XYZ file of C-alpha atoms in Angstrom:
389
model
C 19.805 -11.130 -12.539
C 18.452 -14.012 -10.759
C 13.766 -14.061 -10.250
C 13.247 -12.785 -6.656
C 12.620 -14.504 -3.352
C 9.334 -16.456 -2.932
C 6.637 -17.018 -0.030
C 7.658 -20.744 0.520
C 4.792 -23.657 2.075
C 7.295 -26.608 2.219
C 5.416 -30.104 3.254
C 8.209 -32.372 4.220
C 7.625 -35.263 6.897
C 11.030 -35.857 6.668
C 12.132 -34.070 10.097
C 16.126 -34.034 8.797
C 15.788 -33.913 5.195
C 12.891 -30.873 6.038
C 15.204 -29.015 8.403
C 17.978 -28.919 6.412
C 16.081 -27.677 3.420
C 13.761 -25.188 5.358
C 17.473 -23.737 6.391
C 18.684 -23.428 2.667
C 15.684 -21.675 1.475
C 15.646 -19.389 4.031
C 19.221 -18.299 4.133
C 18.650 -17.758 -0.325
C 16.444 -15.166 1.101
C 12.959 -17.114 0.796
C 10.401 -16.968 3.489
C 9.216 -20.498 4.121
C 6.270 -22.062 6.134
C 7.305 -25.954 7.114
C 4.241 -28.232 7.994
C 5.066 -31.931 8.666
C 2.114 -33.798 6.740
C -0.793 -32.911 3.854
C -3.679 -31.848 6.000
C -1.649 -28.703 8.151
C -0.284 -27.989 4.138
C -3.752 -27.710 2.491
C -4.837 -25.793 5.625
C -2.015 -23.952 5.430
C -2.203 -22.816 1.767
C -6.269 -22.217 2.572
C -5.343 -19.537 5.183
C -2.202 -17.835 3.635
C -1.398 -16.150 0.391
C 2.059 -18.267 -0.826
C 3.837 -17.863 -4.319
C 5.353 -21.925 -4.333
C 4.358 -24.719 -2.583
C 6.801 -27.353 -2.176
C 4.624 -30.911 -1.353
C 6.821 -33.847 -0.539
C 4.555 -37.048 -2.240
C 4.471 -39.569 0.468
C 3.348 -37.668 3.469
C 1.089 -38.657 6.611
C -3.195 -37.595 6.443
C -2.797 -36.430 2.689
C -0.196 -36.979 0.235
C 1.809 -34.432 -1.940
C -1.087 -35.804 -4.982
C -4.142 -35.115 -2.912
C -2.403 -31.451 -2.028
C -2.406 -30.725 -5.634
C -5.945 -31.779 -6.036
C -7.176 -29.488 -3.558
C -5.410 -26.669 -4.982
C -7.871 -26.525 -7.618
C -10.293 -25.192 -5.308
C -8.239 -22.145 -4.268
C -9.179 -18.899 -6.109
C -4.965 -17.598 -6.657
C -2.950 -21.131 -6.011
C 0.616 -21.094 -5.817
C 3.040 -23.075 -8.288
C 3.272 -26.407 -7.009
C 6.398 -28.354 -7.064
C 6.614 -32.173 -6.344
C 9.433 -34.286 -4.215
C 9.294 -37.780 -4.627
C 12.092 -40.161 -3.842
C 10.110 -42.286 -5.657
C 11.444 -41.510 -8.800
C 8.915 -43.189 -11.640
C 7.580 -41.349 -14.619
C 3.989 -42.162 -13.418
C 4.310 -39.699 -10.603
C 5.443 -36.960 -12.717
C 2.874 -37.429 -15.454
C 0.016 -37.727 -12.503
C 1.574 -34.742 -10.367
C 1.843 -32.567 -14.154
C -1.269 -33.274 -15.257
C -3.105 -32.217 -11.753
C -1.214 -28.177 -12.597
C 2.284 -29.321 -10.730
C 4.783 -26.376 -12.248
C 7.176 -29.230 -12.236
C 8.581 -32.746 -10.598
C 11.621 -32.967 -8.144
C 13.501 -36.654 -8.051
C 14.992 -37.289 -4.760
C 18.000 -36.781 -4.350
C 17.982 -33.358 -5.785
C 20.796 -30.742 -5.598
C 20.084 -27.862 -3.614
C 20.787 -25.262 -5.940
C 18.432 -26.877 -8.291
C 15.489 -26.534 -5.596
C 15.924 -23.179 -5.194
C 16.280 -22.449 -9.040
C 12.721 -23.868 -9.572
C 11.345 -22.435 -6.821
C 12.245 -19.025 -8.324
C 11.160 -19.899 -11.459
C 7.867 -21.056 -10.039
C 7.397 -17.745 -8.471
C 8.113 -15.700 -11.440
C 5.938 -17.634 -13.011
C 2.982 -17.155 -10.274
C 3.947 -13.556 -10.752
C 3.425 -13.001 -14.649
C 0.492 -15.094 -14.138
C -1.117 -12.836 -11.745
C 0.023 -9.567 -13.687
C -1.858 -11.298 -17.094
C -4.809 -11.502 -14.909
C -4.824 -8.210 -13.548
C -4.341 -6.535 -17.208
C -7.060 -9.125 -18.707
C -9.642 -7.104 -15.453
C -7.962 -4.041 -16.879
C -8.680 -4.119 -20.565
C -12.534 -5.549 -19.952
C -13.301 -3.050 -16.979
C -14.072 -0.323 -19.260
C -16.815 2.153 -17.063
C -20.313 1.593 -17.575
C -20.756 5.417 -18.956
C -18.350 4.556 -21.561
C -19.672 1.957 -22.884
C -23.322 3.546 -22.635
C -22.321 6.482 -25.151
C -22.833 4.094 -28.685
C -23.853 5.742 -31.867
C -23.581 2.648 -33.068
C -26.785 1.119 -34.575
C -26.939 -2.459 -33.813
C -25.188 -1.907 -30.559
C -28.202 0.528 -29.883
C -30.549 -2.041 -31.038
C -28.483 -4.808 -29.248
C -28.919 -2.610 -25.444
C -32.364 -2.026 -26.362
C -33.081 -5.697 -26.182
C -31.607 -6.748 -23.791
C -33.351 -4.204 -21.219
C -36.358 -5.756 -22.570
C -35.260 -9.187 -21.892
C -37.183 -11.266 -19.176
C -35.288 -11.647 -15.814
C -34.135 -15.226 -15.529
C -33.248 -15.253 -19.194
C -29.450 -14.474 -19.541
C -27.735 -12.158 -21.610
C -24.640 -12.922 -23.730
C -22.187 -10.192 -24.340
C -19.698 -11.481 -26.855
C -16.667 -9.010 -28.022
C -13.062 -8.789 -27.844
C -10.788 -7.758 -24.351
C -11.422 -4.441 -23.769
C -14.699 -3.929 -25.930
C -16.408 -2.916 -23.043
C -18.397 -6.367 -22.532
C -18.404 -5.972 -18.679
C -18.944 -2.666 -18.786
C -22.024 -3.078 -20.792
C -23.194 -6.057 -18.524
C -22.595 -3.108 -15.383
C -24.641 -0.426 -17.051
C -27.503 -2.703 -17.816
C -27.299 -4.140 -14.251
C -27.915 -0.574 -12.794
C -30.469 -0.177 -15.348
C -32.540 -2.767 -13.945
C -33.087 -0.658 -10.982
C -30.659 -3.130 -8.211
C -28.091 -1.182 -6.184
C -24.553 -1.709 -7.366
C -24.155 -4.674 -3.965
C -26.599 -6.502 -5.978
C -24.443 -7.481 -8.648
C -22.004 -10.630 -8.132
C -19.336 -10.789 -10.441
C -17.420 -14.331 -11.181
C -14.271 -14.725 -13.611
C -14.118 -18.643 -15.082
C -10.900 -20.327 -14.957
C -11.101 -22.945 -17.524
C -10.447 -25.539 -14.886
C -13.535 -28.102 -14.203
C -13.081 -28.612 -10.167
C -12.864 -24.553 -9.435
C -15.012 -23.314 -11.909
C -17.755 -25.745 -10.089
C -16.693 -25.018 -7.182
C -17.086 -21.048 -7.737
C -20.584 -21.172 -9.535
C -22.346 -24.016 -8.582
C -20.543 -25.030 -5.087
C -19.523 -28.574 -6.465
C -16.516 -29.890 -3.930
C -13.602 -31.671 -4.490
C -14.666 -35.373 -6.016
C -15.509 -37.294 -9.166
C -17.049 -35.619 -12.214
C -19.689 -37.766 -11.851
C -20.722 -36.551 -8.200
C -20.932 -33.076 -9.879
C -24.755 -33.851 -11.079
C -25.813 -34.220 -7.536
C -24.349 -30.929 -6.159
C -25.333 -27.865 -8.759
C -28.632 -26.808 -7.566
C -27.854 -26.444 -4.156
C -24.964 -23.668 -3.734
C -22.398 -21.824 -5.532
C -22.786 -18.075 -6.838
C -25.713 -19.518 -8.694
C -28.042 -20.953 -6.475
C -28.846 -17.874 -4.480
C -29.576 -15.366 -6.838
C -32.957 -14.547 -6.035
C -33.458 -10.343 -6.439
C -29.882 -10.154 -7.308
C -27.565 -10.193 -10.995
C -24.436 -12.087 -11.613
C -21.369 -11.507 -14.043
C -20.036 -14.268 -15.382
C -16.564 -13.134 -16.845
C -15.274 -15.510 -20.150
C -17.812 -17.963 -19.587
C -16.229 -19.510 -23.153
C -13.611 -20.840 -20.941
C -15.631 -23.133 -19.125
C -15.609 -26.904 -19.862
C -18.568 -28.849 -21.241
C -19.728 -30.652 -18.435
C -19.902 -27.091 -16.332
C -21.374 -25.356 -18.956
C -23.989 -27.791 -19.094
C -24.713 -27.830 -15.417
C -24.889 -24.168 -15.433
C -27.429 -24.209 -17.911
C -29.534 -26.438 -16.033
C -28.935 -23.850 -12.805
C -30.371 -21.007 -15.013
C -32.831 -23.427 -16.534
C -34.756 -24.271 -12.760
C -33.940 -20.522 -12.148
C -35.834 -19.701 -15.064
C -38.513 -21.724 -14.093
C -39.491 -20.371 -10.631
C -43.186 -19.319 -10.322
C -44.694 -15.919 -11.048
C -45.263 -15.620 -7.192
C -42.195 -16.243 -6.204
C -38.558 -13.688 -5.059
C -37.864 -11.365 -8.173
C -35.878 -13.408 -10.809
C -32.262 -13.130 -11.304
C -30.238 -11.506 -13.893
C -27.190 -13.556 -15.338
C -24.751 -11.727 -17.638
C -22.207 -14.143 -19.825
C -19.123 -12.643 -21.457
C -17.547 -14.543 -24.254
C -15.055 -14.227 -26.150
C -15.311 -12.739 -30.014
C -13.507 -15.941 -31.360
C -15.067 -17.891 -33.827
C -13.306 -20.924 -32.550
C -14.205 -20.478 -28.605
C -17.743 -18.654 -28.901
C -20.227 -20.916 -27.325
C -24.024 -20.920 -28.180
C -25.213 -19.976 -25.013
C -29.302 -19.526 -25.035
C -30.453 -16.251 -24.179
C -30.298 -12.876 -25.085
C -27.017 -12.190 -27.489
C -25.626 -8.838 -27.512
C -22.626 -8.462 -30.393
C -20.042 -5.687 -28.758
C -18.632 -4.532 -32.120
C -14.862 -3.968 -31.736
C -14.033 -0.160 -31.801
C -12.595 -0.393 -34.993
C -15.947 -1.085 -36.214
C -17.950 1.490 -34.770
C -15.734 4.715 -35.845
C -18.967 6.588 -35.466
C -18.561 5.989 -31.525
C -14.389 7.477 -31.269
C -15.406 11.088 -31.140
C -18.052 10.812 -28.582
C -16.306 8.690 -26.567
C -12.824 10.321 -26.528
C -14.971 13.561 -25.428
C -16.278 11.674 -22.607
C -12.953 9.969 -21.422
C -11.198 13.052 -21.807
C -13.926 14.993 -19.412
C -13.169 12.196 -16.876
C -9.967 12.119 -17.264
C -9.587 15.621 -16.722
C -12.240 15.638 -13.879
C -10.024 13.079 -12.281
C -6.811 14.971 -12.679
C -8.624 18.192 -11.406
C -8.044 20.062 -14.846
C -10.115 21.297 -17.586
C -10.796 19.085 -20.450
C -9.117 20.174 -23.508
C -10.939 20.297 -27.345
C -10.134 18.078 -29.506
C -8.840 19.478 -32.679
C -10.393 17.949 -36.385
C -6.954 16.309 -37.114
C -7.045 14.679 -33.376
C -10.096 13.626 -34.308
C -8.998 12.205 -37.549
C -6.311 10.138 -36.472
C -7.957 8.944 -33.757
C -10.562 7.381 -36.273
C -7.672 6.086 -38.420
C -6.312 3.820 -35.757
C -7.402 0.150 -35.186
C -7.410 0.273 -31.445
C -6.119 -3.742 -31.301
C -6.923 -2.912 -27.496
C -10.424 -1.475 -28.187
C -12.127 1.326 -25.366
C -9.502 0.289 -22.992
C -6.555 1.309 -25.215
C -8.403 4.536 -26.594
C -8.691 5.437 -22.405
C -5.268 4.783 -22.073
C -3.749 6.677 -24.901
C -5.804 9.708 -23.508
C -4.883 9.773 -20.303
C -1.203 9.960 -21.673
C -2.204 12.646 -23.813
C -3.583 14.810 -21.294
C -0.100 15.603 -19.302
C 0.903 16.494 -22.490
C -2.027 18.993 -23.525
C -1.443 22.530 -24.368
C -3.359 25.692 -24.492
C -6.337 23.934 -23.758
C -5.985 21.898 -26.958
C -5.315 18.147 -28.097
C -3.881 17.448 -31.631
C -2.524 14.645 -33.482
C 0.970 15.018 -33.338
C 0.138 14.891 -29.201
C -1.769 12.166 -29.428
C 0.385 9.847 -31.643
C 3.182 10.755 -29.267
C 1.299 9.291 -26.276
C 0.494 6.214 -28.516
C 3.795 5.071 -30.317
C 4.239 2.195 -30.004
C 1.405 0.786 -28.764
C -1.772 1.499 -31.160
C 0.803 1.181 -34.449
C -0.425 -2.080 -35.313
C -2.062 -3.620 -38.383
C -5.917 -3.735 -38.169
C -7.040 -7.947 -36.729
C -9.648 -9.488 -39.031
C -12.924 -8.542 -38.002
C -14.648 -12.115 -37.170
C -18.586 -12.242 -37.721
C-alpha cells in the first residue's frame, strides 16, 4: 500500500519543466502550490502548513540552499527535497547537511519524484505523531504530580517554592515522570494566573532554538552574541514564568546565551517589575543531563517511588471516572499489588493510561488485577530500565 498524498510547495523557475511536473503531482493525487522563484517559496511555506517542499537550487531572489536555511526558523517545517541539474556531490552534501530529506539529480524520472515525495511526507507524518506522544507522556496534570509521598520529591517541591524568582529551576526525570507537570503546579503556586506561564519545547537545532528563546534571526553564529538580550520568549518575562521543555537538547552556544539571558534577568534591581520564573526540563540521562545552575529538582521515576502508585491510581481513577461521568471504583489489595509490581517504563503517563483502559472494563464497582493486567498486556510487560543516579 503505497504512503498517502502530500500538501506539495514546488519552487520551479523552470515555466515548462514546472508545468509539466505541477501536472504529474497533481493527477498522483497530491495537492501542490507552484511559486516561480525562492522569495514567493519561503513566503509561501511561512503562511501555509505543507508536508514536502520541493525547492529547485538555482532559482531567481533566493535559491533552493537559502530556502532550506530559512526553514530552520519555522516551528513544524516540511521535508525538503532538492532539484539540481547541477548534479555535483557538493550540492547534496550542502543541501543534506542544512535538514534536506534528500537530493534530486536532474533529469529525474517522474515516478521517482513522486516516490520521495511520499516518503517525505510519511516521514513529516511519524515525525509529527513522535512529537505529539513525546507532549503526551510529559503532560502529566499538575494534581498528579502534586500527590508525592515520596520524601526527597517532597523535600525537592519544598525548595523549589522557596527558591528566589529569577533563579531557575531544573526538573530532571524521564518522559512521562511528570517533569512539566511539576513545573505547572509550582507555576500556579507562585500565585500567576495560568496566561502567565509561556511554555517553549527545544529542538536541538541552533538557528530555531535561538530564534524561539532569544529572537536570534537567520545569520552567522557569530551575530548570535549581539541579538539575545533583546527578544525571544526570554527577554520579556517580567511578572511572568516560562517552560522550557528538554532544554538538554539545546546546543552549547544557545545554552550559553540563555544563561547569560537569565543571568541579566537575575540581576534586575529590587525596585524593578516582579522577577521571572524559568522552569528547565532535562532529560534523566546521564549522558545528556546538563549542569544547569539553579534550583535542581530530581523527578524520581515511578518505579522508584512505589510509595506514590496507590495514591495516585486513587486520584487518576476519581478523574477518570469524573470525566467519564461514572463513579470511581475501589481498588482491590491485589490491584493494588500488581500495580506496585510493575516498572511503569512509561512512568505517570503509562499508569493514567492503563487506568483509563481499566475503567470500561470495571465491575461491580470494583478494580482487580486480572482487570487491570488485561488493560495493560502488552504494554507495561517490560523488564525494569536501570535506574540512573
Amino acid at each position: 500500500m503505497s504512503a498517502p498524498a502530500a500538501r506539495v510547495l514546488l519552487a520551479e523557475d523552470e515555466e515548462h519543466l514546472g508545468t509539466i511536473l505541477e501536472g504529474f503531482l497533481q493527477a498522483r493525487g497530491h495537492r501542490v502550490h507552484r511559486v516561480t522563484d525562492g522569495r514567493a517559496a519561503l513566503d509561501a511555506l511561512r503562511a501555509a502548513d505543507f508536508d514536502v517542499a520541493l525547492l529547485d537550487v538555482m532559482m531567481p531572489e533566493l535559491d533552493g540552499l537559502d530556502v532550506l536555511r530559512g526553514l530552520a526558523a519555522l516551528d513544524d517545517a516540511p521535508e525538503a527535497i532538492v532539484m539540481t541539474g547541477n548534479g555535483t556531490a557538493d550540492v547534496a552534501v550542502t543541501a543534506l547537511q542544512l535538514g534536506a530529506y534528500d537530493h534530486l539529480p536532474k533529469p529525474y524520472r517522474m515516478a521517482e519524484v513522486d516516490l520521495v515525495v511520499r516518503r517525505a511526507a510519511e516521514k513529516r507524518r511519524l515525525r509529527r505523531e513522535v512529537a505529539a506522544l513525546r507532549a503526551r507522556l510529559d503532560a502529566v496534570p499538575a494534581d498528579d504530580v502534586a500527590v508525592t509521598r515520596h520524601p526527597p520529591l517532597v523535600a525537592a517541591l519544598a525548595a523549589a517554592r522557596r527558591a528566589t524568582p529569577g533563579v531557575p529551576i531544573v526538573l530532571q526525570g524521564e518522559p512521562g515522570s511528570g517533569r512539566c507537570g511539576l513545573a505547572r503546579w509550582l507555576h500556579a503556586q507562585s500565585g500567576r494566573g495560568p496566561d502567565a506561564l509561556r511554555e517553549v519545547r527545544c529542538a536541538g537545532d541552533a538557528r530555531r532554538d535561538a530564534a524561539v528563546l532569544l529572537g536570534a534571526g537567520d545569520g552567522t553564529a557569530d551575530a548570535l552574541a549581539a541579538r539575545i538580550a533583546a527578544n525571544g520568549a526570554l527577554a520579556a518575562l517580567d511578572g511572568i514564568s516560562v517552560l522550557v521543555h528538554d532544554a538538554h537538547r539545546l546546543t552549547p552556544a544557545v545554552r550559553a546565551a540563555v544563561l547569560e539571558r537569565l543571568r541579566t534577568t537575575d540581576a534586575a534591581p529590587d525596585d524593578g517589575p516582579p522577577r521571572p520564573r524559568c522552569y528547565l526540563t532535562v532529560a534523566s540521562d546521564p549522558d545528556v543531563v546538563v549542569a544547569w545552575p539553579g534550583v535542581r529538582v530530581v523527578v524520581p521515576p515511578l518505579r522508584d517511588r512505589v510509595v506514590d502508585v496507590r495514591p495516585l491510581a486513587e486520584h487518576l481513577l476519581r478523574d477518570g471516572a469524573r470525566r467519564q461521568a461514572t463513579t470511581p471504583p475501589v481498588l482491590d489489595d491485589d490491584a493494588v499489588a500488581w500495580l506496585e509490581r510493575q516498572p511503569w517504563p512509561g512512568n505517570v503517563a503509562e499508569l493514567r493510561l492503563v487506568l483509563e483502559l481499566a475503567l470500561l472494563r470495571a465491575r461491580d464497582g470494583r478494580l482487580t488485577g486480572a482487570v487491570l493486567e488485561r488493560s495493560a498486556a502488552p504494554a507495561v510487560h517490560h523488564p525494569p530500565l536501570p535506574t540512573t543516579a
